[in-house]
């Protein structure tokens, strides 16, 4: 049962009990008031009767008319009191007494009337004075007797009312005591019940919540019943369940995160070791390429140098075939030197640190065109140069990229009149894609994968000179800046070389 | 006071390179003025007149042609010693080297090289470069302090 219902019922019972008791009290008080008024009435009746008796005595002594009037007035008053008493004494015994009083009253009145008439008429027809006197004496006696009976009745009536008054008084007091005791009892009882219910419920709640608060999320209150405390307990249990679930998930997550952190730390340690290794091998590579640049080049220089000295030394003795041999050796040495230079550039590109920033490509393209235009040897080239957006990258690398692509374009348009070279840009999906398009010899798309690899050439050295490293360098430079390269072409129709870099707002 | 002798000091460990350089200088009539040493240590001995060069004539060469890749002391170390030695620091020093590495170039100029020439592979260019060097520093360039004692 719900606490609210319980408290309401308790209140209703208490109120009902009190109401009933108050009603009883009211009734007893009314009874008591009735008894009091009856008692007062009986007292007054007694009083009036005594006074009337004295008036009558006075009348017998003096026989004055005034006394008689007084007596009659008293009699009317008593008559009125008796009529009132008809309503005041509803119960049996008092009614009998009242009836006796009324009878005696009527008799006494009747005797008094006869006596008065007798006295006033003088002689009522009796022959002798003695007879008259005796008659009068008898009348007086009769009247007195009736009067005594009247007094007696009145007294009994009065006693009855007094007794009744006492009884109603006691009853009233009893009801008051019972009422007070009941109120006290009910109050104590109600408080005790409330106390018990709340104490027990709260104690269980308190113990349970204390367990949960101490961290035992698996414990449940499991309160039985359907009252508010049980509901509170169930809500608390539901909350604890969710809390337990959440804590569980959280702990799992923390565990996972910790493991992930450990993995990351382990990977980082490995990475650090790898970086050290890499740095060491990088240093090794650097010193390797350094010595290559010095030591590999020196013999070539000597070959070329002493060839020239030999040629001078032989002078006239050198015939046509000998001259051709010397030229071939010379060209081979020069080619080897170029290869070494390009390889060094290629390896340096992988090592040097990038100095990135916003790069104005228009300036780079102008510069590159100037450089390659110096080697045109009178060839006609039609340039079609679009305005290029700035990109995020390393200016030195980008300069090399443009020079490479443009000198390639110039080289492979040899034999076209005019050679057409177009420089353009497209911005697609956060990338800036620049291209160099020419109407040169082009290439077969099935070899496009080889274009950007070291030492891969699609044309023979007789047709177009070159080491086969230029486009590999371009790819390396673009990829180091976070971009990509590709090419399109068709044999005899020309080629388009693309490189794409992240647009500046996307690049970090 | 710096005394100058009419000599060029060539510091080159590779005899072939040395011969080619000498050949170039010969063609401008400067060969007689060249003293050739083969490593950095000897170069300092020569400049400071110590060791095997204790007895050479007083005075500084009017030009030092210095390779970088040298046994014992590298060309850059020699250059550093020259620039930090009061009586040597004004000698013009030209680095003639096969290194195209930026760091060598930067280091050379930081240490106070007067010129940095990469040895060309083609003999004609090489000779030309050497001749220009020799002629420029021997005939055209006026050395900083010139109390010339014939």
XYZ file of C-alpha atoms in Angstrom:
658
model
C 0.000 0.000 0.000
C 1.290 3.455 -0.858
C 2.497 5.658 1.927
C 0.208 8.441 0.836
C -2.805 6.106 1.049
C -1.673 4.894 4.407
C -1.300 8.375 5.789
C -4.641 9.374 4.314
C -6.328 6.376 5.931
C -4.727 7.088 9.272
C -5.853 10.685 9.083
C -9.396 9.643 8.120
C -9.649 7.148 10.990
C -8.351 9.689 13.471
C -10.647 12.389 12.178
C -13.658 9.984 12.221
C -12.926 8.882 15.745
C -12.539 12.432 16.930
C -15.721 13.480 15.128
C -17.710 10.669 16.686
C -16.331 11.502 20.111
C -17.071 15.192 19.615
C -20.629 14.291 18.571
C -21.013 12.201 21.696
C -19.598 15.051 23.727
C -22.104 17.431 22.133
C -24.951 15.090 22.909
C -23.908 14.681 26.546
C -23.487 18.422 26.913
C -27.010 18.908 25.584
C -28.268 16.264 27.989
C -26.488 18.039 30.775
C -27.935 21.395 29.773
C -31.420 19.841 29.714
C -30.807 18.321 33.135
C -29.613 21.668 34.457
C -32.658 23.519 33.187
C -34.939 20.800 34.587
C -33.137 21.096 37.903
C -33.511 24.892 37.874
C -37.184 24.498 37.020
C -37.687 22.079 39.913
C -35.853 24.509 42.235
C -38.033 27.441 41.132
C -41.121 25.317 41.522
C -40.063 24.451 45.036
C -39.314 28.081 45.788
C -42.635 29.288 44.396
C -44.536 26.634 46.340
C -42.857 27.654 49.594
C -43.614 31.332 48.943
C -47.236 30.501 48.076
C -47.569 28.536 51.290
C -46.345 31.513 53.261
C -48.793 33.830 51.413
C -51.598 31.419 52.117
C -50.647 31.301 55.811
C -50.686 35.086 55.865
C -54.104 35.049 54.243
C -55.407 32.603 56.857
C -54.133 34.866 59.609
C -55.281 38.233 58.238
C -57.708 37.266 55.541
C -56.783 40.199 53.441
C -57.769 40.507 49.842
C -54.249 41.536 48.900
C -52.794 38.240 50.157
C -55.332 36.404 48.166
C -54.373 38.274 45.009
C -50.746 37.531 45.707
C -51.623 33.878 46.212
C -53.494 33.755 42.926
C -50.640 35.421 41.113
C -48.248 32.827 42.572
C -50.651 30.085 41.620
C -50.710 31.267 37.990
C -46.944 31.391 38.009
C -46.730 27.866 39.392
C -49.271 26.844 36.802
C -46.937 28.264 34.109
C -43.932 26.472 35.606
C -45.815 23.192 35.611
C -46.730 23.662 31.969
C -43.068 24.334 31.171
C -42.147 21.254 33.167
C -44.332 19.195 30.838
C -41.602 19.649 28.186
C -38.651 19.509 30.564
C -39.244 16.016 31.938
C -39.620 13.606 29.123
C -38.550 10.437 30.990
C -40.714 8.085 32.982
C -40.031 8.521 36.729
C -39.852 12.307 36.542
C -43.092 12.282 34.576
C -44.856 10.281 37.352
C -43.549 12.662 39.960
C -44.700 15.609 37.861
C -48.112 14.005 37.482
C -48.330 13.643 41.305
C -47.322 17.279 41.733
C -49.942 18.380 39.251
C -52.614 16.335 41.000
C -51.668 17.677 44.429
C -51.509 21.193 42.934
C -55.063 20.880 41.553
C -56.345 19.459 44.851
C -54.640 22.120 46.924
C -56.066 24.805 44.651
C -59.468 23.314 44.892
C -59.312 23.159 48.718
C -58.057 26.710 48.883
C -60.849 27.901 46.648
C -63.469 26.162 48.766
C -61.927 27.574 51.893
C -61.785 31.096 50.499
C -65.362 30.883 49.270
C -66.362 29.608 52.615
C -64.650 32.425 54.429
C -66.062 35.084 52.159
C -69.647 33.842 52.163
C -69.611 33.743 55.983
C -71.950 30.885 56.559
C -72.306 28.264 53.939
C -75.531 27.043 55.191
C -74.374 25.184 58.215
C -76.515 25.538 61.255
C -74.071 26.061 63.969
C -70.923 28.052 64.380
C -69.200 25.009 65.793
C -70.118 22.976 62.780
C -68.861 25.792 60.605
C -65.593 25.923 62.536
C -65.128 22.186 62.357
C -65.869 22.304 58.673
C -63.363 25.080 58.222
C -60.749 23.231 60.273
C -61.248 20.166 58.086
C -60.972 22.253 54.994
C -57.759 23.763 56.278
C -56.407 20.333 57.126
C -57.355 19.032 53.740
C -55.678 22.008 52.125
C -52.554 21.518 54.223
C -52.495 17.860 53.396
C -52.778 18.600 49.744
C -50.070 21.142 50.199
C -47.779 18.649 51.876
C -48.371 16.226 49.111
C -47.522 19.028 46.699
C -44.315 19.795 48.538
C -43.457 16.183 48.708
C -43.939 15.765 44.945
C -42.022 18.882 44.195
C -39.196 17.774 46.422
C -39.076 14.373 44.760
C -39.046 16.077 41.401
C -36.202 18.280 42.473
C -34.237 15.377 43.881
C -34.747 13.519 40.620
C -33.466 16.390 38.547
C -30.459 16.855 40.839
C -29.605 13.192 40.533
C -29.991 13.350 36.814
C -27.804 16.429 36.685
C -25.121 14.570 38.579
C -25.351 11.638 36.185
C -25.097 13.806 33.058
C -22.196 15.693 34.612
C -20.305 12.495 35.234
C -21.102 11.264 31.757
C -19.802 14.514 30.260
C -16.588 14.263 32.205
C -16.217 10.656 31.111
C -16.698 11.567 27.452
C -14.152 14.400 27.765
C -11.588 12.031 29.286
C -12.236 9.417 26.645
C -11.938 12.056 23.908
C -8.663 13.397 25.260
C -7.278 9.909 25.696
C -8.371 8.908 22.177
C -6.774 11.963 20.564
C -3.583 11.304 22.478
C -3.642 7.626 21.566
C -4.354 8.307 17.897
C -1.617 10.910 17.692
C 0.911 8.574 19.255
C -0.261 5.710 17.061
C -0.069 7.759 13.855
C 3.347 9.082 14.707
C 4.516 5.586 15.579
C 3.256 4.177 12.282
C 4.824 7.000 10.226
C 7.988 6.677 12.189
C 8.180 2.934 11.667
C 7.481 3.039 7.946
C 9.844 5.917 7.241
C 12.536 4.684 9.601
C 12.643 1.206 8.091
C 12.387 2.353 4.495
C 14.899 5.128 4.889
C 17.290 2.897 6.798
C 17.238 0.351 3.962
C 17.602 3.071 1.371
C 20.404 4.618 3.352
C 22.288 1.320 3.728
C 21.874 0.504 0.040
C 22.887 3.933 -1.199
C 25.841 3.954 1.175
C 27.015 0.654 -0.356
C 26.682 2.093 -3.844
C 28.340 5.314 -2.770
C 31.231 3.293 -1.373
C 31.731 1.934 -4.894
C 29.854 -1.397 -4.787
C 27.965 -0.850 -8.029
C 26.871 -4.495 -8.168
C 24.699 -4.212 -5.030
C 20.941 -3.596 -5.367
C 18.407 -2.347 -2.798
C 15.668 -4.817 -3.928
C 12.962 -3.063 -1.907
C 9.664 -5.008 -1.880
C 6.263 -3.392 -1.844
C 4.403 -0.802 -3.761
C 4.965 2.335 -1.745
C 6.946 5.402 -2.699
C 10.070 4.235 -0.892
C 10.016 0.976 -2.847
C 9.559 2.971 -6.055
C 12.456 5.181 -5.032
C 14.500 2.076 -4.350
C 13.653 0.609 -7.761
C 14.516 3.868 -9.478
C 17.771 3.917 -7.576
C 18.439 0.301 -8.597
C 17.773 1.174 -12.246
C 20.111 4.118 -11.927
C 22.770 1.944 -10.316
C 22.368 -0.618 -13.113
C 22.910 2.019 -15.753
C 25.797 3.411 -13.767
C 27.299 -0.040 -13.492
C 26.937 -0.554 -17.232
C 28.426 2.819 -17.993
C 31.282 2.296 -15.559
C 31.907 -1.124 -17.035
C 32.048 0.284 -20.551
C 34.209 3.124 -19.354
C 36.612 0.745 -17.706
C 36.771 -1.366 -20.841
C 37.401 1.756 -22.829
C 40.120 2.868 -20.458
C 41.646 -0.579 -20.653
C 41.534 -0.502 -24.426
C 42.948 2.969 -24.482
C 45.734 1.979 -22.152
C 46.560 -0.981 -24.345
C 46.439 1.246 -27.388
C 48.727 3.702 -25.643
C 51.121 0.910 -24.830
C 51.017 -0.220 -28.439
C 51.624 3.326 -29.584
C 54.487 3.688 -27.132
C 55.962 0.432 -28.373
C 55.535 1.508 -31.972
C 57.040 4.867 -31.152
C 60.036 3.213 -29.571
C 60.417 1.022 -32.644
C 59.966 4.056 -34.814
C 62.619 5.940 -32.871
C 64.983 3.054 -33.354
C 64.091 2.988 -37.037
C 64.646 6.720 -37.277
C 68.079 6.306 -35.730
C 68.813 3.513 -38.200
C 67.517 5.635 -41.027
C 69.540 8.603 -39.923
C 72.626 6.430 -39.765
C 71.993 4.965 -43.196
C 71.159 8.410 -44.491
C 74.489 9.686 -43.240
C 76.155 6.704 -44.840
C 74.363 7.370 -48.088
C 75.334 10.984 -47.937
C 78.983 10.261 -47.481
C 78.649 7.639 -50.197
C 77.199 10.070 -52.678
C 79.737 12.643 -51.605
C 82.586 10.365 -52.425
C 80.830 9.318 -55.614
C 80.598 12.902 -56.656
C 84.316 13.388 -56.067
C 85.911 10.095 -56.803
C 83.766 8.862 -59.664
C 84.016 12.088 -61.513
C 87.743 12.478 -61.236
C 88.669 9.510 -63.521
C 86.220 10.778 -66.138
C 87.812 14.160 -66.001
C 91.162 12.541 -66.438
C 89.978 10.418 -69.358
C 88.619 13.489 -71.099
C 91.608 15.631 -70.200
C 94.248 13.190 -71.316
C 92.272 12.370 -74.478
C 92.535 16.002 -75.443
C 96.208 16.030 -74.565
C 96.663 12.857 -76.603
C 94.899 14.429 -79.565
C 97.204 17.452 -79.325
C 100.199 15.226 -78.832
C 99.463 13.117 -81.913
C 98.676 16.143 -84.045
C 99.169 15.195 -87.681
C 99.777 11.558 -86.836
C 96.115 11.111 -85.918
C 94.167 9.676 -88.861
C 90.381 9.767 -89.397
C 89.643 6.445 -87.684
C 91.835 7.350 -84.701
C 90.024 10.673 -84.401
C 86.638 8.868 -84.429
C 87.748 6.502 -81.656
C 88.939 9.378 -79.560
C 85.625 11.180 -80.060
C 83.638 8.102 -79.020
C 85.707 7.701 -75.859
C 85.208 11.380 -75.126
C 81.425 11.226 -75.613
C 81.194 8.113 -73.426
C 83.076 9.868 -70.655
C 80.843 12.918 -70.918
C 77.720 10.801 -70.852
C 78.969 8.982 -67.794
C 79.609 12.334 -66.120
C 76.048 13.445 -66.887
C 74.687 10.213 -65.492
C 76.629 10.686 -62.297
C 75.403 14.270 -61.971
C 71.760 13.290 -62.485
C 72.044 10.377 -60.087
C 73.520 12.655 -57.477
C 70.665 15.090 -57.969
C 68.203 12.235 -57.643
C 69.720 10.994 -54.420
C 70.057 14.519 -53.030
C 66.321 15.103 -53.640
C 65.511 12.311 -51.241
C 67.619 13.786 -48.477
C 67.492 17.558 -48.499
C 65.037 19.131 -46.148
C 62.049 20.899 -47.674
C 61.651 24.612 -47.150
C 57.952 25.000 -47.807
C 55.816 28.074 -48.253
C 53.414 29.632 -50.695
C 55.144 29.545 -54.072
C 54.384 31.868 -56.978
C 54.417 29.441 -59.883
C 54.071 32.117 -62.546
C 57.520 33.431 -61.672
C 58.981 29.914 -61.746
C 57.474 29.229 -65.162
C 58.812 32.527 -66.580
C 62.266 31.685 -65.234
C 62.156 28.152 -66.639
C 61.054 29.398 -70.067
C 63.956 31.833 -70.098
C 66.390 29.054 -69.249
C 65.134 26.588 -71.882
C 64.696 29.331 -74.498
C 68.454 29.831 -74.288
C 68.969 26.356 -75.794
C 66.490 26.649 -78.642
C 69.132 27.118 -81.310
C 66.814 29.118 -83.503
C 63.845 26.758 -83.292
C 60.341 28.202 -83.344
C 58.230 27.417 -80.296
C 54.706 28.692 -79.727
C 54.141 29.160 -75.999
C 50.651 29.135 -74.530
C 51.003 29.952 -70.837
C 48.046 30.193 -68.464
C 48.120 32.086 -65.185
C 48.882 29.629 -62.422
C 47.674 29.806 -58.840
C 50.234 29.820 -56.028
C 50.821 26.429 -54.419
C 52.173 25.268 -51.102
C 55.593 23.726 -51.658
C 59.374 24.129 -51.897
C 60.344 26.808 -54.405
C 63.695 25.196 -55.269
C 62.103 21.851 -56.047
C 59.269 23.413 -58.021
C 61.743 25.451 -60.055
C 63.569 22.226 -60.918
C 60.263 20.532 -61.779
C 59.256 23.256 -64.233
C 62.712 23.381 -65.799
C 62.682 19.645 -66.207
C 59.230 19.477 -67.752
C 59.791 22.440 -70.042
C 63.192 21.282 -71.250
C 61.647 17.882 -71.918
C 58.871 19.535 -73.906
C 61.387 21.545 -75.882
C 63.518 18.473 -76.457
C 60.712 16.244 -77.668
C 59.151 18.832 -79.972
C 62.359 18.953 -81.945
C 61.388 18.499 -85.564
C 57.985 20.144 -85.140
C 57.564 23.506 -86.804
C 56.399 25.249 -84.896
C 56.710 23.348 -81.640
C 53.676 24.095 -79.496
C 53.982 24.009 -75.726
C 50.983 24.709 -73.555
C 51.168 25.325 -69.807
C 47.869 25.136 -67.967
C 46.125 24.312 -64.743
C 42.948 22.649 -63.511
C 41.683 22.683 -59.957
C 39.919 19.452 -59.078
C 38.781 18.307 -55.644
C 41.232 20.213 -53.460
C 44.118 19.641 -55.839
C 45.884 22.000 -58.166
C 46.768 20.035 -61.288
C 49.348 21.711 -63.543
C 50.252 20.375 -66.950
C 52.726 20.861 -69.765
C 51.373 19.783 -73.135
C 53.424 19.539 -76.289
C 52.945 18.464 -79.879
C 56.157 16.467 -79.830
C 56.876 12.811 -80.473
C 54.554 11.645 -77.681
C 54.670 8.126 -76.305
C 52.751 4.900 -76.220
C 50.418 4.813 -73.204
C 51.334 1.196 -72.482
C 54.723 2.455 -71.278
C 53.374 5.250 -69.095
C 54.348 3.392 -65.925
C 57.993 3.378 -67.004
C 58.133 7.086 -67.764
C 58.838 8.200 -64.236
C 61.347 5.473 -63.290
C 65.087 5.935 -63.056
C 67.016 5.085 -66.231
C 63.829 4.329 -68.136
C 63.829 5.860 -71.561
C 61.289 5.476 -74.327
C 63.545 6.888 -77.009
C 66.998 5.928 -78.061
C 69.939 8.097 -77.274
C 70.402 8.710 -81.004
C 66.999 10.345 -81.249
C 66.924 12.285 -78.014
C 69.794 12.683 -75.626
C 69.184 12.218 -71.914
C 70.024 10.110 -68.921
C 66.547 8.834 -68.104
C 66.540 10.396 -64.711
C 64.792 13.723 -65.329
C 61.193 12.512 -64.933
C 62.182 10.297 -62.020
C 63.492 13.454 -60.393
C 60.225 15.250 -61.175
C 58.231 12.485 -59.566
C 60.453 12.445 -56.503
C 60.232 16.196 -56.079
C 56.450 16.300 -56.460
C 55.887 13.326 -54.191
C 58.094 14.847 -51.515
C 55.725 17.819 -51.537
C 52.698 15.580 -51.097
C 51.658 15.537 -54.732
C 51.498 13.044 -57.599
C 52.483 12.924 -61.252
C 51.099 11.258 -64.338
C 51.269 11.599 -68.107
C 49.129 11.148 -71.187
C 50.378 10.800 -74.705
C 50.037 9.304 -78.108
C 52.924 8.399 -80.427
C 53.489 11.157 -82.944
C 50.860 13.476 -81.520
C 52.413 14.791 -78.350
C 52.340 14.308 -74.627
C 50.888 15.936 -71.554
C 52.721 15.775 -68.230
C 50.699 16.457 -65.143
C 51.575 17.114 -61.554
C 49.056 17.697 -58.790
C 49.675 19.373 -55.448
C 47.222 19.919 -52.592
C 45.483 23.291 -52.836
C 46.946 25.744 -50.283
C 43.864 25.807 -47.995
C 43.872 22.000 -47.860
C 47.675 21.652 -47.392
C 48.981 21.864 -43.864
C 103.981 42.888 -42.853
C 103.129 40.331 -45.471
C 105.863 39.466 -47.863
C 104.754 38.095 -51.216
C 106.657 35.790 -53.426
C 105.677 35.374 -57.061
C 104.427 31.847 -56.624
C 101.192 29.912 -56.844
C 100.622 27.125 -54.337
C 98.681 24.223 -55.843
C 97.270 21.827 -53.243
C 96.092 18.696 -55.063
C 96.410 15.049 -54.078
C 95.506 13.565 -57.452
C 98.539 13.602 -59.759
C 96.331 13.474 -62.854
C 94.373 16.514 -61.760
C 97.603 18.205 -60.777
C 99.100 17.496 -64.170
C 96.040 18.813 -65.978
C 96.038 21.930 -63.827
C 99.713 22.462 -64.418
C 99.115 21.942 -68.122
C 96.497 24.667 -68.047
C 98.766 27.040 -66.180
C 101.654 26.223 -68.479
C 99.672 27.425 -71.438
C 99.488 30.861 -69.838
C 103.145 30.818 -68.998
C 102.548 30.441 -65.287
C 103.939 26.927 -64.812
C 107.286 28.074 -63.527
C 105.654 29.863 -60.677
C 103.706 26.855 -59.326
C 104.639 24.916 -56.212
C 102.653 21.690 -55.885
C 101.922 19.962 -52.564
C 99.835 16.820 -52.150
C 97.926 17.161 -48.924
C 96.583 19.668 -46.446
C 99.284 19.107 -43.889
C 102.012 19.763 -46.402
C 100.170 22.862 -47.587
C 100.327 24.273 -44.040
C 103.991 23.241 -43.754
C 104.651 25.162 -46.934
C 102.726 28.241 -45.864
C 104.215 28.303 -42.366
C 107.715 27.320 -43.588
C 108.069 24.287 -41.411
C 108.870 20.597 -41.837
C 110.141 19.788 -45.314
C 109.532 23.402 -46.391
C 111.536 24.915 -43.570
C 114.117 26.183 -45.946
C 111.986 27.715 -48.666
C 112.195 31.391 -49.430
C 110.365 33.807 -47.137
C 107.015 35.175 -48.159
C 103.520 34.082 -49.112
C 102.346 32.809 -52.521
C 100.141 35.284 -54.348
C 97.512 32.570 -54.859
C 96.555 29.245 -53.307
C 94.612 26.791 -55.468
C 93.037 24.340 -53.068
C 91.244 21.048 -53.575
C 88.691 20.154 -50.895
C 89.059 16.394 -50.752
C 92.572 16.049 -49.430
C 94.368 13.479 -47.316
C 95.104 14.354 -43.654
C 93.743 17.885 -43.508
C 90.861 18.732 -45.851
C 90.929 21.802 -48.052
C 88.345 23.497 -45.863
C 90.497 22.925 -42.777
C 93.482 24.374 -44.552
C 91.385 27.369 -45.565
C 90.300 27.840 -41.967
C 93.908 27.760 -40.760
C 94.918 30.275 -43.418
C 92.129 32.684 -42.437
C 92.865 32.344 -38.730
C 96.605 32.871 -39.055
C 97.366 36.608 -39.067
C 100.306 36.504 -41.468
C 98.412 34.226 -43.914
C 94.867 35.493 -43.761
C 95.072 37.877 -46.685
C 96.291 35.308 -49.242
C 93.706 34.837 -52.039
C 92.407 31.258 -51.936
C 90.559 29.603 -54.798
C 88.874 26.271 -54.272
C 89.159 24.069 -57.313
C 87.146 20.993 -56.596
C 84.959 18.311 -58.084
C 82.328 18.779 -55.375
C 79.081 20.399 -56.378
C 77.634 19.944 -52.913
C 75.946 23.052 -51.591
C 77.318 22.483 -48.134
C 80.915 22.566 -49.446
C 80.225 25.741 -51.376
C 78.545 27.410 -48.413
C 81.277 26.298 -46.014
C 83.975 27.555 -48.376
C 82.496 31.028 -48.684
C 81.754 31.165 -44.956
C 85.424 30.409 -44.273
C 86.480 33.199 -46.597
C 87.275 31.579 -49.956
C 87.823 34.127 -52.717
C 86.438 31.852 -55.423
C 84.908 28.412 -55.807
C 85.413 26.624 -59.107
C 83.968 23.211 -59.920
C 86.346 21.192 -62.007
C 84.668 20.762 -65.376
C 84.758 17.315 -66.896
C 85.559 18.518 -70.372
C 89.238 19.087 -70.691
C 88.934 22.236 -72.738
C 86.711 23.825 -70.150
C 88.974 22.636 -67.400
C 92.031 24.167 -69.003
C 90.084 27.331 -69.622
C 89.009 27.531 -66.010
C 92.488 26.974 -64.720
C 93.938 29.504 -67.107
C 91.390 32.110 -66.155
C 92.076 31.476 -62.493
C 95.789 31.779 -62.904
C 95.669 34.811 -65.130
C 93.052 36.576 -63.065
C 94.873 36.137 -59.801
C 98.386 36.477 -61.250
C 97.940 39.385 -63.568
C 94.612 41.111 -63.092
C 93.814 40.952 -59.444
C 95.618 43.371 -57.198
C 96.318 41.559 -53.927
C 95.128 43.421 -50.786
C 98.469 44.449 -49.351
C 101.229 44.745 -51.881
C 104.641 45.453 -50.666
C 106.142 43.452 -53.518
C 109.722 42.479 -53.059
C 111.145 41.341 -56.350
